[in-house]
Coordinates of C-alpha atoms in Angstrom, one line a residue:
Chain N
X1 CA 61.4 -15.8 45.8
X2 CA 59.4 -12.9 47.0
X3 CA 58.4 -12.7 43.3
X4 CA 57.0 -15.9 43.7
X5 CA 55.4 -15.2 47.0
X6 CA 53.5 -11.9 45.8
X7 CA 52.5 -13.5 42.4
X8 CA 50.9 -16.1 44.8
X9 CA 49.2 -13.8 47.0
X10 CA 47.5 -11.9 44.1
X11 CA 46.1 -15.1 42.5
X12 CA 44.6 -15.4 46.4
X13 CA 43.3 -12.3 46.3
X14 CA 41.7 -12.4 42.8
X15 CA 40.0 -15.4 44.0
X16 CA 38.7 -13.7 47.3
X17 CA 37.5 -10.6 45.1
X18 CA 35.8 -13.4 43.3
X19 CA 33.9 -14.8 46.0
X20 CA 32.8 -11.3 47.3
X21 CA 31.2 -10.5 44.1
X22 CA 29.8 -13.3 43.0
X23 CA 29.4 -14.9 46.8
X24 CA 25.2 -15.7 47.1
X25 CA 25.1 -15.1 50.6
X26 CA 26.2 -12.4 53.4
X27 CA 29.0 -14.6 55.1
X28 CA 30.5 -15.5 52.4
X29 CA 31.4 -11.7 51.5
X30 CA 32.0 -11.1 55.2
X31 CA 34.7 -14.5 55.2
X32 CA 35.9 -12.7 51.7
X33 CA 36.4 -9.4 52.9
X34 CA 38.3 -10.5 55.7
X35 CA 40.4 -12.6 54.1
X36 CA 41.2 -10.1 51.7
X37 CA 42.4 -7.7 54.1
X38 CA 45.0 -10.4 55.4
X39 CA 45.8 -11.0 52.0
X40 CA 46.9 -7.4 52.0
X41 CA 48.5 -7.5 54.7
X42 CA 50.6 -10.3 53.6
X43 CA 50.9 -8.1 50.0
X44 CA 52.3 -5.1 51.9
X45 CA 54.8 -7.3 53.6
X46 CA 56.2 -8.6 50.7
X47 CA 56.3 -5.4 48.4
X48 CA 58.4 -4.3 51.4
X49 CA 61.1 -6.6 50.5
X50 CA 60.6 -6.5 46.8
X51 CA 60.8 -2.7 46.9
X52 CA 63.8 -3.4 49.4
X53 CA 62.2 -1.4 53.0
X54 CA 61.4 -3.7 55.1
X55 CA 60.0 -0.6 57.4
X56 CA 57.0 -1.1 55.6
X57 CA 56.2 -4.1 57.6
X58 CA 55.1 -1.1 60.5
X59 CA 52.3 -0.4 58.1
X60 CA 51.4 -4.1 57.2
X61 CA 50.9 -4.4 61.3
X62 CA 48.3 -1.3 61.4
X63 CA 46.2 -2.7 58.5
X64 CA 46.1 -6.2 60.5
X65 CA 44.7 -4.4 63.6
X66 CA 42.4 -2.3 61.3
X67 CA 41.1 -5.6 59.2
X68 CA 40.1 -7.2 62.7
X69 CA 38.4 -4.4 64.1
X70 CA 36.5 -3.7 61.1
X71 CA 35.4 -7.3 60.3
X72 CA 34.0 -6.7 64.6
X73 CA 32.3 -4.0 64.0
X74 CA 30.6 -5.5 60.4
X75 CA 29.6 -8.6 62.3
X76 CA 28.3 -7.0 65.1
X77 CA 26.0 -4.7 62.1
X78 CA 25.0 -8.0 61.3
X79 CA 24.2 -9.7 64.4
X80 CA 22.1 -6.4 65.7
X81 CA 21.1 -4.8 62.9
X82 CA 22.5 -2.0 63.8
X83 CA 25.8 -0.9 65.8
X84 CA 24.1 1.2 68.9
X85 CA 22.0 -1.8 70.1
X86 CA 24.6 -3.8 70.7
X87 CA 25.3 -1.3 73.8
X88 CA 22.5 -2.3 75.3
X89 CA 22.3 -5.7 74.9
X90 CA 25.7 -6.1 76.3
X91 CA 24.4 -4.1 79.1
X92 CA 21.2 -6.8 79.4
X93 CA 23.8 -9.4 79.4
X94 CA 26.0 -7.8 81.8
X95 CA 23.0 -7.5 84.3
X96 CA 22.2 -11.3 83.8
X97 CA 25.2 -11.6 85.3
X98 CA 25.0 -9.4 88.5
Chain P
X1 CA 40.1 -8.7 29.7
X2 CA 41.5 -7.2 32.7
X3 CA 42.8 -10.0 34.4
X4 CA 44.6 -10.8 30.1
X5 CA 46.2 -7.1 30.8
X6 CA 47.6 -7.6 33.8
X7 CA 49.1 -11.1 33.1
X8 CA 50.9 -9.4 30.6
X9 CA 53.6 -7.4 32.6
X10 CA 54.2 -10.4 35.1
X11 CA 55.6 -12.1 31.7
X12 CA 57.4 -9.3 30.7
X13 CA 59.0 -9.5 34.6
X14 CA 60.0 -13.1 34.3
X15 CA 62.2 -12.6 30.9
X16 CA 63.9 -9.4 31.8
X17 CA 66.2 -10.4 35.0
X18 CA 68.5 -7.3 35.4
X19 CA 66.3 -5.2 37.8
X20 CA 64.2 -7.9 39.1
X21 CA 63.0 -5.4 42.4
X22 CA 61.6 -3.0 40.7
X23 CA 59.5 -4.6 37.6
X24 CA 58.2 -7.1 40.2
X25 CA 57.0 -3.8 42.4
X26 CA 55.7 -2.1 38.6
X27 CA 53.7 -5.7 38.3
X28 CA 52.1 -6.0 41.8
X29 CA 50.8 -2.3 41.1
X30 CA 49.7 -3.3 37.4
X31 CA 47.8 -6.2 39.6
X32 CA 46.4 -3.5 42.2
X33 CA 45.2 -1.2 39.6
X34 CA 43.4 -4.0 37.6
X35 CA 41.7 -5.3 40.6
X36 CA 41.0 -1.6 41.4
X37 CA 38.9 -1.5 38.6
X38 CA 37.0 -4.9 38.3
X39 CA 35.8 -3.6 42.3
X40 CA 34.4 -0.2 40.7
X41 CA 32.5 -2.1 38.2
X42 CA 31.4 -4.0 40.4
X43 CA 30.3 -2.1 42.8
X44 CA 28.3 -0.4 40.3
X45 CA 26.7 -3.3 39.0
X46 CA 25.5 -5.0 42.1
X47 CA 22.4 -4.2 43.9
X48 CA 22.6 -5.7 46.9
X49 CA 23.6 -2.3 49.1
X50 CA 25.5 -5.1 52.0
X51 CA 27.4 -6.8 49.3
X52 CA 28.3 -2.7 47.7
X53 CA 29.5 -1.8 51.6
X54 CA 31.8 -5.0 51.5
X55 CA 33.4 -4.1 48.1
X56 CA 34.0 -0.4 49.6
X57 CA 36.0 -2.3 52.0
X58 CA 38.3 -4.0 50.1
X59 CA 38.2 -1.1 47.7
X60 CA 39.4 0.9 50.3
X61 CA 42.3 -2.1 51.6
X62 CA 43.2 -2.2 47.4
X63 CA 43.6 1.5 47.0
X64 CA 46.1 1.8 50.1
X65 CA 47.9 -0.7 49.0
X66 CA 48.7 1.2 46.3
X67 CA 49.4 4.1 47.9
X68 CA 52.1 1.9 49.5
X69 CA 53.4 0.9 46.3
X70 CA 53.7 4.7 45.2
X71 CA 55.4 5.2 48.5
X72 CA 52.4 7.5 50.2
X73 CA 52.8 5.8 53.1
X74 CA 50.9 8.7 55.9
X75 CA 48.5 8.8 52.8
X76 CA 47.7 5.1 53.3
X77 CA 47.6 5.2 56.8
X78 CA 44.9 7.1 56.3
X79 CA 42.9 5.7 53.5
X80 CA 43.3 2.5 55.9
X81 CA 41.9 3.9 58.9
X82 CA 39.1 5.8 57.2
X83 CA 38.1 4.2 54.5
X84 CA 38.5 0.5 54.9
X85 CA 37.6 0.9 58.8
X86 CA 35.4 3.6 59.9
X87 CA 33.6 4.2 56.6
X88 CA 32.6 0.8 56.2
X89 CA 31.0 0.8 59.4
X90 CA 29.6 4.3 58.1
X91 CA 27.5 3.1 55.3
X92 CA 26.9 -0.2 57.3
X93 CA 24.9 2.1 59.5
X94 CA 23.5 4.3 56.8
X95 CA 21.9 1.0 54.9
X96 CA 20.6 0.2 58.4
X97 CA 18.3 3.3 57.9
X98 CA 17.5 2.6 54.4
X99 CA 16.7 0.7 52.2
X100 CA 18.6 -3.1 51.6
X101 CA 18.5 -3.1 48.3
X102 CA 19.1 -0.2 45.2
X103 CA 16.4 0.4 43.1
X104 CA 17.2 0.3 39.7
X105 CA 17.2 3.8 37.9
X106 CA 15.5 4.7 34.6
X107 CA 18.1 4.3 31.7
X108 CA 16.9 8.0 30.2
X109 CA 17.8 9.6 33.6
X110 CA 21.6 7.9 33.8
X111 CA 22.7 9.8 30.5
X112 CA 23.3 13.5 32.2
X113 CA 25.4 11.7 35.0
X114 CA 27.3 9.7 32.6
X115 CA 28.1 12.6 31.0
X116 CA 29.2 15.2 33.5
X117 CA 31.5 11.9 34.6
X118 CA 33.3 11.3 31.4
X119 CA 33.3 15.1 31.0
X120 CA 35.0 15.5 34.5
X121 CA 37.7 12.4 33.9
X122 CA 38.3 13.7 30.8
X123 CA 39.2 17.1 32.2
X124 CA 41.0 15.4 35.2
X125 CA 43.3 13.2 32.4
X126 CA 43.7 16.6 30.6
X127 CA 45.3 17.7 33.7
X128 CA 47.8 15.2 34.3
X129 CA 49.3 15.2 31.2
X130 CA 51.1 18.6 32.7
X131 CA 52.0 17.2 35.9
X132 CA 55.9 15.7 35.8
X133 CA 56.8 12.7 36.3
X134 CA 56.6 10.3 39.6
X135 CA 59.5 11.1 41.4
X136 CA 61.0 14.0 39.0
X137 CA 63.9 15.7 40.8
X138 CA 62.8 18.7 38.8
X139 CA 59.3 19.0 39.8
X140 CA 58.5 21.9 41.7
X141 CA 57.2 20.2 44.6
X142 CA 61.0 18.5 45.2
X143 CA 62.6 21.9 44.2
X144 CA 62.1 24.7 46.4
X145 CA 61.8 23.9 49.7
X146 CA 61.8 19.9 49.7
X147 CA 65.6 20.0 49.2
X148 CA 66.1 22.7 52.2
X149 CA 63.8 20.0 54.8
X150 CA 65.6 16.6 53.0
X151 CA 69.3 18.0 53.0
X152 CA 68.6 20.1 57.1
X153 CA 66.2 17.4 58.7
X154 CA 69.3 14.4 60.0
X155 CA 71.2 17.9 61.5
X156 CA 68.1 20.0 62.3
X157 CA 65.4 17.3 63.9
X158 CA 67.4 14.0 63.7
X159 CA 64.4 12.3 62.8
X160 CA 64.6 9.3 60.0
X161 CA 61.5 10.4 58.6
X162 CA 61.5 13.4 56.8
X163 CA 57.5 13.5 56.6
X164 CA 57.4 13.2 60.5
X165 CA 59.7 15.9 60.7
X166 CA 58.1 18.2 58.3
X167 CA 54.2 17.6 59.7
X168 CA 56.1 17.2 63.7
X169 CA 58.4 20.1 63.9
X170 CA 59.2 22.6 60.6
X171 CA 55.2 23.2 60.4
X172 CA 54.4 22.3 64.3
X173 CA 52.2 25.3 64.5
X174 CA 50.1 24.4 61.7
X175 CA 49.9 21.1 63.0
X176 CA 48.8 22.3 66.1
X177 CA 46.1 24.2 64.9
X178 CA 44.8 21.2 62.4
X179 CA 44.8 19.0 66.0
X180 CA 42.8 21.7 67.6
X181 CA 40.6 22.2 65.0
X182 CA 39.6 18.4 64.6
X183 CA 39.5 18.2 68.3
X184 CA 36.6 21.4 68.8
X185 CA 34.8 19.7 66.0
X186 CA 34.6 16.3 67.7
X187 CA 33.9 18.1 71.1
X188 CA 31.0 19.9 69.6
X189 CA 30.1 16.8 67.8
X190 CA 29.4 15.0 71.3
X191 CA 28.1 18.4 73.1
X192 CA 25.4 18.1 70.2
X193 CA 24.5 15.0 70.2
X194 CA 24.4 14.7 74.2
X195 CA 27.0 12.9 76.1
X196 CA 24.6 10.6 77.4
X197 CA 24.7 8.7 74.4
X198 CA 28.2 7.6 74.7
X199 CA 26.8 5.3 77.4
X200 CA 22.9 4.9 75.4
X201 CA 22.9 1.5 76.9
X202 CA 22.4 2.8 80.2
X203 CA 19.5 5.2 79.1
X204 CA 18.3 2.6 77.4
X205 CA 17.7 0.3 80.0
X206 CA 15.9 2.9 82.1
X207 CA 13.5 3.6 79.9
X208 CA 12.5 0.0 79.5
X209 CA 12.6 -0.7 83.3

């Protein structure tokens, strides 16, 4: 079954590596990338069990956190332009506020 | 043709039931490895430089895997925190100061790098044909002293990882001096660059006020 499972997440992520290469536009290789990285999330998981350790599912947690902070800081690249602007327009924003 | 390659061990899996773990493992890193590759070529032939720093990413998410699969696990903990988090973010910021786009490069000028490449891989492939196999209990590096720290650690440390015990405890000192070492560089790193900047927002709004 988790032979199944892992054969299915690799046909998922041959598609997403698909769509980031060929993908025309920016957010579809954003979307891509980050669905890739839950994809290997989801791969590590599973070759825990098929290698039988579990204990790698530690290490399949990390890579979840990493994946979401990384997709942040790539849109917020985007949405700036760069990432040490965004510092100061969250600052602006915060003043807005006060 | 790589995707036909790789198809063919996952057949090879589903006829031969009598260790169904392992060639199942051997196939998802015949998988990892062929989508390895079709991301370098890729990465080379694109010239969108966004579109390259996304394929770095999951570059960088495929190559840890593997280094799961070969049981490396500290060695993709670190592949996944450098290179498919900060060093994204790291060329992300570097293409901000460039240019968006690569500019294609004469085709006389690519032979000498092709070269010294093929030359190089060749050399490194050389190289590995002395090395012994993955997971040899006669290599050297699971001879001398890796015996001493797998058969000592459960009395000596009582730590279930042997890796955390080695890097932790039997070479604490050296440990201690890496941590100091990367700690002075990232302390002079900020003392250089002014630690102002940590807060630039601030500054920033001061000078526009």
């Amino acid at each position: 079954m988790f032979t199944a499972a892992a054969a299915a997440i690799i046909v998922a992520m041959i598609i997403m590596l698909f769509r980031a290469i060929a993908g025309p536009t920016v957010y579809d290789r954003v979307l891509s990338v980050n669905s890739f990285g839950t994809k290997t999330v989801l791969l590590l998981a599973v070759l825990g069990f098929l290698m039988g350790r579990p204990a790698f599912l530690d290490i399949a947690l990390l890579y979840a956190l990493i994946n979401f902070i990384a997709t942040i800081a790539i849109l917020k690249f985007f949405r700036y332009g760069r990432l040490s602007a965004s510092m100061a327009d969250m600052d602006l924003i915060r003043g807005d506020r006060r | 043709m790589l995707l036909a390659e790789a198809v063919a061990p996952a057949s090879e899996l589903l006829a031969e039931s009598e260790f169904p773990g392992l060639s199942a493992a051997f196939a998802v890193e015949i998988f990892i490895l062929a989508m390895l590759a079709a991301t370098a070529f890729a990465m080379i032939r694109m010239r969108q430089l966004f579109g390259v720093a996304m394929l770095s990413g999951i570059y960088s998410l495929l190559s840890a895997a593997f280094f799961v699969a070969l049981d490396a696990v500290d060695v993709a903990f670190t592949e996944a925190a450098v290179g498919a988090g900060v060093s994204t973010v790291l060329v992300l910021s570097g293409i901000a100061l460039t240019a968006k786009r690569e500019l294609p490069v004469d085709r006389e000028r690519t032979f000498l790098p092709l070269a010294i490449v093929l030359v190089v891989g060749a050399a490194l492939v050389y190289a590995t044909i002395d090395m012994p196999a993955f997971g040899d209990p006669n290599a050297p590096a699971n001879v001398y002293v890796g015996a001493q720290y797998i058969e000592r650690t459960p009395e000596d440390i009582e730590v279930p990882n042997i890796v955390t015990a080695v890097l932790a405890s039997y070479r604490g000192f050296d440990t201690l001096g890496e941590t100091v070492v990367v700690f002075t560089a990232g302390l002079a790193c900020l003392l250089l660059l002014g630690a102002g900047s940590i807060r630039g927002g601030g500054r920033h709004d001061d000078e526009e006020h």
